[in-house]
PDB file of C-alpha atoms in Angstrom:
ATOM      1  CA  MET A   1      29.972 131.196 126.061  1.00  0.00           C
ATOM      2  CA  ALA A   2      28.066 132.878 123.221  1.00  0.00           C
ATOM      3  CA  ARG A   3      25.523 134.265 125.722  1.00  0.00           C
ATOM      4  CA  ILE A   4      28.329 135.645 127.889  1.00  0.00           C
ATOM      5  CA  LEU A   5      29.968 137.400 124.943  1.00  0.00           C
ATOM      6  CA  LEU A   6      26.606 138.783 123.836  1.00  0.00           C
ATOM      7  CA  ALA A   7      25.973 140.178 127.311  1.00  0.00           C
ATOM      8  CA  LEU A   8      29.361 141.902 127.404  1.00  0.00           C
ATOM      9  CA  CYS A   9      28.895 143.336 123.910  1.00  0.00           C
ATOM     10  CA  VAL A  10      25.483 144.752 124.830  1.00  0.00           C
ATOM     11  CA  ALA A  11      26.904 146.310 127.988  1.00  0.00           C
ATOM     12  CA  SER A  12      29.645 148.022 125.998  1.00  0.00           C
ATOM     13  CA  SER A  13      27.210 149.339 123.395  1.00  0.00           C
ATOM     14  CA  LEU A  14      24.975 150.974 125.995  1.00  0.00           C
ATOM     15  CA  GLY A  15      27.647 153.495 126.919  1.00  0.00           C
ATOM     16  CA  ALA A  16      29.420 154.653 130.074  1.00  0.00           C
ATOM     17  CA  ALA A  17      26.335 154.569 132.283  1.00  0.00           C
ATOM     18  CA  ALA A  18      25.254 151.118 131.117  1.00  0.00           C
ATOM     19  CA  ALA A  19      24.564 148.414 133.655  1.00  0.00           C
ATOM     20  CA  PHE A  20      22.641 145.185 133.699  1.00  0.00           C
ATOM     21  CA  ALA A  21      19.802 144.548 136.121  1.00  0.00           C
ATOM     22  CA  PRO A  22      19.899 140.979 137.517  1.00  0.00           C
ATOM     23  CA  SER A  23      16.851 140.102 135.399  1.00  0.00           C
ATOM     24  CA  GLN A  24      18.769 141.142 132.255  1.00  0.00           C
ATOM     25  CA  LEU A  25      21.728 138.855 132.870  1.00  0.00           C
ATOM     26  CA  PRO A  26      21.941 135.434 131.248  1.00  0.00           C
ATOM     27  CA  SER A  27      21.224 132.706 133.778  1.00  0.00           C
ATOM     28  CA  CYS A  28      24.812 131.469 133.467  1.00  0.00           C
ATOM     29  CA  LEU A  29      26.036 134.815 134.876  1.00  0.00           C
ATOM     30  CA  VAL A  30      23.576 135.298 137.734  1.00  0.00           C
ATOM     31  CA  GLY A  31      25.416 135.135 141.037  1.00  0.00           C
ATOM     32  CA  SER A  32      28.825 134.879 139.386  1.00  0.00           C
ATOM     33  CA  ARG A  33      31.783 137.250 139.718  1.00  0.00           C
ATOM     34  CA  LEU A  34      31.485 138.185 136.050  1.00  0.00           C
ATOM     35  CA  GLY A  35      27.792 138.850 136.573  1.00  0.00           C
ATOM     36  CA  SER A  36      28.603 141.222 139.431  1.00  0.00           C
ATOM     37  CA  ILE A  37      31.015 143.106 137.184  1.00  0.00           C
ATOM     38  CA  CYS A  38      28.399 143.372 134.421  1.00  0.00           C
ATOM     39  CA  ALA A  39      25.936 144.816 136.934  1.00  0.00           C
ATOM     40  CA  LEU A  40      28.263 147.774 137.533  1.00  0.00           C
ATOM     41  CA  PRO A  41      28.114 150.884 135.332  1.00  0.00           C
ATOM     42  CA  LEU A  42      30.735 150.747 132.599  1.00  0.00           C
ATOM     43  CA  ARG A  43      32.366 153.890 134.006  1.00  0.00           C
ATOM     44  CA  ALA A  44      32.895 152.148 137.343  1.00  0.00           C
ATOM     45  CA  ARG A  45      34.473 149.182 135.597  1.00  0.00           C
ATOM     46  CA  THR A  46      37.027 151.276 133.684  1.00  0.00           C
ATOM     47  CA  THR A  47      37.758 154.421 135.681  1.00  0.00           C
ATOM     48  CA  GLY A  48      39.942 152.671 138.253  1.00  0.00           C
ATOM     49  CA  VAL A  49      42.107 151.056 135.564  1.00  0.00           C
ATOM     50  CA  ALA A  50      42.435 154.314 133.621  1.00  0.00           C
ATOM     51  CA  ALA A  51      43.448 156.217 136.754  1.00  0.00           C
ATOM     52  CA  LEU A  52      46.106 153.661 137.649  1.00  0.00           C
ATOM     53  CA  SER A  53      47.441 153.651 134.098  1.00  0.00           C
ATOM     54  CA  ALA A  54      47.646 157.451 134.114  1.00  0.00           C
ATOM     55  CA  GLN A  55      49.558 157.416 137.379  1.00  0.00           C
ATOM     56  CA  ILE A  56      52.073 154.801 136.246  1.00  0.00           C
ATOM     57  CA  HIS A  57      52.359 156.366 132.750  1.00  0.00           C
ATOM     58  CA  TYR A  58      53.985 153.589 130.761  1.00  0.00           C
ATOM     59  CA  GLY A  59      56.462 154.455 128.035  1.00  0.00           C
ATOM     60  CA  GLU A  60      57.546 151.400 126.067  1.00  0.00           C
ATOM     61  CA  ILE A  61      59.248 148.050 126.518  1.00  0.00           C
ATOM     62  CA  GLN A  62      62.878 149.102 126.966  1.00  0.00           C
ATOM     63  CA  HIS A  63      64.535 145.712 126.639  1.00  0.00           C
ATOM     64  CA  ALA A  64      63.964 141.983 126.846  1.00  0.00           C
ATOM     65  CA  GLY A  65      66.279 139.727 128.830  1.00  0.00           C
ATOM     66  CA  LEU A  66      67.340 136.354 127.413  1.00  0.00           C
ATOM     67  CA  LEU A  67      69.440 133.676 129.117  1.00  0.00           C
ATOM     68  CA  VAL A  68      72.454 132.345 127.209  1.00  0.00           C
ATOM     69  CA  LYS A  69      75.275 129.893 127.927  1.00  0.00           C
ATOM     70  CA  ASP A  70      78.086 131.742 126.156  1.00  0.00           C
ATOM     71  CA  THR A  71      77.953 135.522 125.762  1.00  0.00           C
ATOM     72  CA  ALA A  72      80.685 135.778 123.116  1.00  0.00           C
ATOM     73  CA  LYS A  73      79.146 133.117 120.861  1.00  0.00           C
ATOM     74  CA  SER A  74      75.691 134.617 121.310  1.00  0.00           C
ATOM     75  CA  VAL A  75      76.917 138.113 120.426  1.00  0.00           C
ATOM     76  CA  ASP A  76      78.440 136.693 117.260  1.00  0.00           C
ATOM     77  CA  PHE A  77      75.114 135.101 116.350  1.00  0.00           C
ATOM     78  CA  TYR A  78      73.020 138.184 117.064  1.00  0.00           C
ATOM     79  CA  THR A  79      75.361 140.568 115.238  1.00  0.00           C
ATOM     80  CA  LYS A  80      76.700 138.473 112.340  1.00  0.00           C
ATOM     81  CA  VAL A  81      73.564 136.438 111.596  1.00  0.00           C
ATOM     82  CA  LEU A  82      70.689 138.614 112.801  1.00  0.00           C
ATOM     83  CA  GLY A  83      72.405 141.952 112.107  1.00  0.00           C
ATOM     84  CA  MET A  84      71.778 143.506 115.527  1.00  0.00           C
ATOM     85  CA  ILE A  85      74.205 146.081 116.921  1.00  0.00           C
ATOM     86  CA  ASP A  86      76.496 145.387 119.872  1.00  0.00           C
ATOM     87  CA  GLN A  87      75.737 148.057 122.483  1.00  0.00           C
ATOM     88  CA  THR A  88      77.452 146.345 125.406  1.00  0.00           C
ATOM     89  CA  ALA A  89      79.265 149.595 126.241  1.00  0.00           C
ATOM     90  CA  MET A  90      75.948 150.703 127.767  1.00  0.00           C
ATOM     91  CA  ARG A  91      75.856 147.723 130.144  1.00  0.00           C
ATOM     92  CA  SER A  92      76.531 148.530 133.800  1.00  0.00           C
ATOM     93  CA  PRO A  93      79.902 147.244 135.058  1.00  0.00           C
ATOM     94  CA  LYS A  94      78.207 146.629 138.410  1.00  0.00           C
ATOM     95  CA  LEU A  95      76.431 143.564 137.033  1.00  0.00           C
ATOM     96  CA  GLU A  96      78.148 140.527 138.516  1.00  0.00           C
ATOM     97  CA  TYR A  97      77.630 138.147 135.585  1.00  0.00           C
ATOM     98  CA  PRO A  98      78.677 138.196 131.920  1.00  0.00           C
ATOM     99  CA  GLY A  99      76.275 139.553 129.341  1.00  0.00           C
ATOM    100  CA  ALA A 100      75.724 141.941 126.462  1.00  0.00           C
ATOM    101  CA  PHE A 101      73.276 144.511 125.098  1.00  0.00           C
ATOM    102  CA  LEU A 102      72.121 144.210 121.496  1.00  0.00           C
ATOM    103  CA  GLY A 103      70.482 147.179 119.793  1.00  0.00           C
ATOM    104  CA  VAL A 104      67.101 146.518 118.175  1.00  0.00           C
ATOM    105  CA  GLY A 105      66.047 149.872 116.758  1.00  0.00           C
ATOM    106  CA  GLY A 106      65.420 152.089 119.782  1.00  0.00           C
ATOM    107  CA  GLN A 107      65.202 149.145 122.187  1.00  0.00           C
ATOM    108  CA  GLN A 108      67.566 146.381 123.261  1.00  0.00           C
ATOM    109  CA  ILE A 109      67.933 142.693 123.993  1.00  0.00           C
ATOM    110  CA  HIS A 110      69.927 141.939 127.128  1.00  0.00           C
ATOM    111  CA  LEU A 111      71.838 138.678 126.872  1.00  0.00           C
ATOM    112  CA  MET A 112      72.499 137.290 130.355  1.00  0.00           C
ATOM    113  CA  GLU A 113      74.995 134.486 130.884  1.00  0.00           C
ATOM    114  CA  LEU A 114      73.230 132.777 133.763  1.00  0.00           C
ATOM    115  CA  PRO A 115      71.978 129.228 134.438  1.00  0.00           C
ATOM    116  CA  ILE A 116      69.290 128.363 131.887  1.00  0.00           C
ATOM    117  CA  ILE A 117      66.263 126.921 133.641  1.00  0.00           C
ATOM    118  CA  ASP A 118      64.178 126.210 130.534  1.00  0.00           C
ATOM    119  CA  PRO A 119      64.589 122.900 128.678  1.00  0.00           C
ATOM    120  CA  VAL A 120      66.528 123.093 125.436  1.00  0.00           C
ATOM    121  CA  GLU A 121      65.085 119.886 124.006  1.00  0.00           C
ATOM    122  CA  GLY A 122      61.434 119.337 123.168  1.00  0.00           C
ATOM    123  CA  ARG A 123      60.577 122.965 122.411  1.00  0.00           C
ATOM    124  CA  PRO A 124      57.922 123.635 119.740  1.00  0.00           C
ATOM    125  CA  GLU A 125      59.334 123.683 116.218  1.00  0.00           C
ATOM    126  CA  HIS A 126      57.397 126.884 115.538  1.00  0.00           C
ATOM    127  CA  GLY A 127      58.568 129.692 117.816  1.00  0.00           C
ATOM    128  CA  GLY A 128      55.120 131.280 117.670  1.00  0.00           C
ATOM    129  CA  ARG A 129      53.898 128.539 119.988  1.00  0.00           C
ATOM    130  CA  ASP A 130      56.565 129.204 122.590  1.00  0.00           C
ATOM    131  CA  ARG A 131      57.668 132.152 124.688  1.00  0.00           C
ATOM    132  CA  HIS A 132      59.252 134.630 122.300  1.00  0.00           C
ATOM    133  CA  VAL A 133      60.431 138.195 121.768  1.00  0.00           C
ATOM    134  CA  ALA A 134      58.933 140.045 118.788  1.00  0.00           C
ATOM    135  CA  VAL A 135      60.792 142.797 116.928  1.00  0.00           C
ATOM    136  CA  THR A 136      60.047 144.669 113.713  1.00  0.00           C
ATOM    137  CA  VAL A 137      62.248 144.897 110.623  1.00  0.00           C
ATOM    138  CA  LYS A 138      61.818 146.983 107.499  1.00  0.00           C
ATOM    139  CA  SER A 139      62.272 143.972 105.212  1.00  0.00           C
ATOM    140  CA  LEU A 140      62.398 140.231 105.857  1.00  0.00           C
ATOM    141  CA  GLY A 141      64.387 139.610 102.664  1.00  0.00           C
ATOM    142  CA  PRO A 142      67.920 140.388 103.918  1.00  0.00           C
ATOM    143  CA  LEU A 143      67.227 138.542 107.182  1.00  0.00           C
ATOM    144  CA  GLN A 144      65.973 135.434 105.358  1.00  0.00           C
ATOM    145  CA  GLN A 145      69.052 135.487 103.133  1.00  0.00           C
ATOM    146  CA  SER A 146      71.350 135.661 106.175  1.00  0.00           C
ATOM    147  CA  LEU A 147      69.483 132.834 107.941  1.00  0.00           C
ATOM    148  CA  ASP A 148      69.681 130.661 104.814  1.00  0.00           C
ATOM    149  CA  GLU A 149      73.395 131.372 104.328  1.00  0.00           C
ATOM    150  CA  ASN A 150      74.071 130.377 107.937  1.00  0.00           C
ATOM    151  CA  SER A 151      71.801 127.292 107.806  1.00  0.00           C
ATOM    152  CA  ILE A 152      69.509 128.638 110.537  1.00  0.00           C
ATOM    153  CA  THR A 153      66.053 127.072 110.594  1.00  0.00           C
ATOM    154  CA  TYR A 154      63.078 129.420 110.637  1.00  0.00           C
ATOM    155  CA  THR A 155      59.317 129.202 110.195  1.00  0.00           C
ATOM    156  CA  MET A 156      56.874 131.717 108.790  1.00  0.00           C
ATOM    157  CA  SER A 157      54.035 133.161 110.856  1.00  0.00           C
ATOM    158  CA  LYS A 158      50.873 131.065 110.833  1.00  0.00           C
ATOM    159  CA  SER A 159      48.749 134.251 110.917  1.00  0.00           C
ATOM    160  CA  GLY A 160      49.458 135.037 107.278  1.00  0.00           C
ATOM    161  CA  ARG A 161      51.276 138.293 108.004  1.00  0.00           C
ATOM    162  CA  ARG A 162      54.850 138.924 106.888  1.00  0.00           C
ATOM    163  CA  ALA A 163      56.735 137.546 109.872  1.00  0.00           C
ATOM    164  CA  LEU A 164      59.131 134.732 110.680  1.00  0.00           C
ATOM    165  CA  PHE A 165      60.373 132.950 113.771  1.00  0.00           C
ATOM    166  CA  CYS A 166      63.825 131.557 114.517  1.00  0.00           C
ATOM    167  CA  ARG A 167      65.766 130.457 117.579  1.00  0.00           C
ATOM    168  CA  ASP A 168      69.146 131.537 118.873  1.00  0.00           C
ATOM    169  CA  LEU A 169      71.948 129.228 120.021  1.00  0.00           C
ATOM    170  CA  ASP A 170      70.121 128.570 123.307  1.00  0.00           C
ATOM    171  CA  GLN A 171      66.699 127.973 121.761  1.00  0.00           C
ATOM    172  CA  ASN A 172      65.294 131.407 122.667  1.00  0.00           C
ATOM    173  CA  ALA A 173      62.580 132.157 120.101  1.00  0.00           C
ATOM    174  CA  ILE A 174      62.512 135.495 118.292  1.00  0.00           C
ATOM    175  CA  GLU A 175      59.826 136.796 115.951  1.00  0.00           C
ATOM    176  CA  PHE A 176      60.662 139.255 113.184  1.00  0.00           C
ATOM    177  CA  VAL A 177      57.682 141.197 111.837  1.00  0.00           C
ATOM    178  CA  GLU A 178      58.032 143.116 108.580  1.00  0.00           C
ATOM    179  CA  ASP A 179      57.066 146.787 108.867  1.00  0.00           C
ATOM    180  CA  THR A 180      57.850 148.724 105.698  1.00  0.00           C
ATOM    181  CA  TYR A 181      57.098 152.035 107.428  1.00  0.00           C
ATOM    182  CA  ILE A 182      60.145 151.898 109.697  1.00  0.00           C
ATOM    183  CA  ALA A 183      62.254 155.044 109.262  1.00  0.00           C
ATOM    184  CA  PRO A 184      65.899 154.537 108.204  1.00  0.00           C
ATOM    185  CA  ARG A 185      68.430 154.435 111.016  1.00  0.00           C
ATOM    186  CA  VAL A 186      72.076 155.400 110.737  1.00  0.00           C
ATOM    187  CA  PHE A 187      75.093 155.315 112.997  1.00  0.00           C
ATOM    188  CA  ASN A 188      75.436 158.409 115.149  1.00  0.00           C
ATOM    189  CA  THR A 189      79.182 158.456 115.840  1.00  0.00           C
ATOM    190  CA  ARG A 190      78.807 161.459 118.110  1.00  0.00           C
ATOM    191  CA  LYS A 191      77.182 159.180 120.671  1.00  0.00           C
ATOM    192  CA  VAL A 192      79.829 156.454 120.704  1.00  0.00           C
ATOM    193  CA  PHE A 193      80.970 155.933 124.272  1.00  0.00           C
ATOM    194  CA  LYS A 194      84.441 157.201 125.143  1.00  0.00           C
ATOM    195  CA  GLY A 195      87.106 154.533 125.447  1.00  0.00           C
ATOM    196  CA  ALA A 196      87.267 151.167 123.762  1.00  0.00           C
ATOM    197  CA  PRO A 197      83.919 149.359 124.060  1.00  0.00           C
ATOM    198  CA  PRO A 198      84.337 145.982 125.752  1.00  0.00           C
ATOM    199  CA  ASN A 199      82.981 144.106 122.745  1.00  0.00           C
ATOM    200  CA  GLY A 200      84.579 145.982 119.880  1.00  0.00           C
ATOM    201  CA  PRO A 201      84.234 149.266 117.985  1.00  0.00           C
ATOM    202  CA  ASN A 202      80.673 148.623 116.825  1.00  0.00           C
ATOM    203  CA  SER A 203      79.156 149.365 120.229  1.00  0.00           C
ATOM    204  CA  VAL A 204      77.200 152.463 119.250  1.00  0.00           C
ATOM    205  CA  ILE A 205      73.749 153.949 119.704  1.00  0.00           C
ATOM    206  CA  TRP A 206      71.214 154.339 116.908  1.00  0.00           C
ATOM    207  CA  GLN A 207      69.593 157.655 116.170  1.00  0.00           C
ATOM    208  CA  ASP A 208      66.615 158.289 113.937  1.00  0.00           C
ATOM    209  CA  LYS A 209      67.412 160.558 110.986  1.00  0.00           C
ATOM    210  CA  PRO A 210      65.452 161.614 107.895  1.00  0.00           C
ATOM    211  CA  ALA A 211      65.926 159.443 104.835  1.00  0.00           C
ATOM    212  CA  SER A 212      67.567 162.410 103.033  1.00  0.00           C
ATOM    213  CA  GLU A 213      70.458 162.254 105.466  1.00  0.00           C
TER     214      GLU A 213
END
């Protein structure tokens, strides 16, 4: 493995036109698929990926979908314990199953009341060793206080960074990473949807505003 990593590092350091001759490859790579890739110029190995990425032009992860058993109870947990904002007014009425949108900064979590196919029992105690959604928060302090007050178990990140993991009512794992550089967000009442939101008056959209406002 060390010889493979060394070969790849040398290829990268030689620049865009770099390529290995068969005699330069470690014996463990000769004749292998990885060896064939290393024998190509670096430009040939990356140009195709870059072109495809440019054509697709990704923006950001818009939302994450989580399966829940009871939408109303889950909305209570996500809003009253985790402090997320109910944005269910944005959810399409054409969806044929119950659910809700929760605002997480500029993105959302979509709660979907559908059959849960994952086991609820036997999941890892630490959410970082399970499938999870990661979000950023300006400070972990208020979140930890809310989790403690509501007797919600959580574990700290094993990486040493300021982050914690907890699970919702259906054992979905969520990671909260502290990022002190997050700009303040305030309610923008001008963007509240007309009519009574299906899940209460707090269904609004966030808008970034300077701290002075």
